[in-house]
Amino acid sequence: MFQVFSGSTIRQVAAIVQGFVIARYLGASAFGELSLSLSFVSLVFGIADFKIAEAAIKFLTESIEKNETDRTCVLTTFFLICEILKALIAIGIIGGFGLFIERAFYS
């Protein structure tokens, strides 16, 4: 238990130090842009999360317990395709927004 706590604490302290170093290196304006873009990406992926993993765990566990190998294969393929589509949609949104920001503010 101590290892988990100490590892988590070290990771959090390293993230804070990393933030200070990057902010110092980039300057206030560039660091603000970086923070805004990271926040937007986090927001898009949060919205695009359809909780597929939870559904996969529930339904795959049920089909494995019943020894339904065909259904397990179909469900695995379905959940994989859903995750790929989710990623592609999120990347499309982020890319489109990036192009919009570039044209609106940097041209």
Phi, psi and omega in degrees: 000322180297324181296321180294315180295314182291322177296319179294318180295316179298319180296318180292319178295319179297323178294321178293314178298318179300318178299317178295317181295315180294319179297319179294320182290316185278328187094168187296314184293310181293324178293325176296319177295318178298315180296319178296316181293321177294322177295319180295316178299317178298319179295316180297314180292330175293320178289322183282357180282110182265014181058041179294324182299318180295318178294320179298316179299314182297306187285324178292322177298317179297316182288329177290320178298324180275000179060041178261087185292324179295315179295323179297317179296317180295315180295319179298316178296317180299313181293325177295316179296320178299317179294320179295317178297319178300315180295318180295320177296315180296318179295321177297318179296314181295316179296317178296319179293323178297318177296321178298314180296318180298315181289325184283324188245340187244010179247000000 
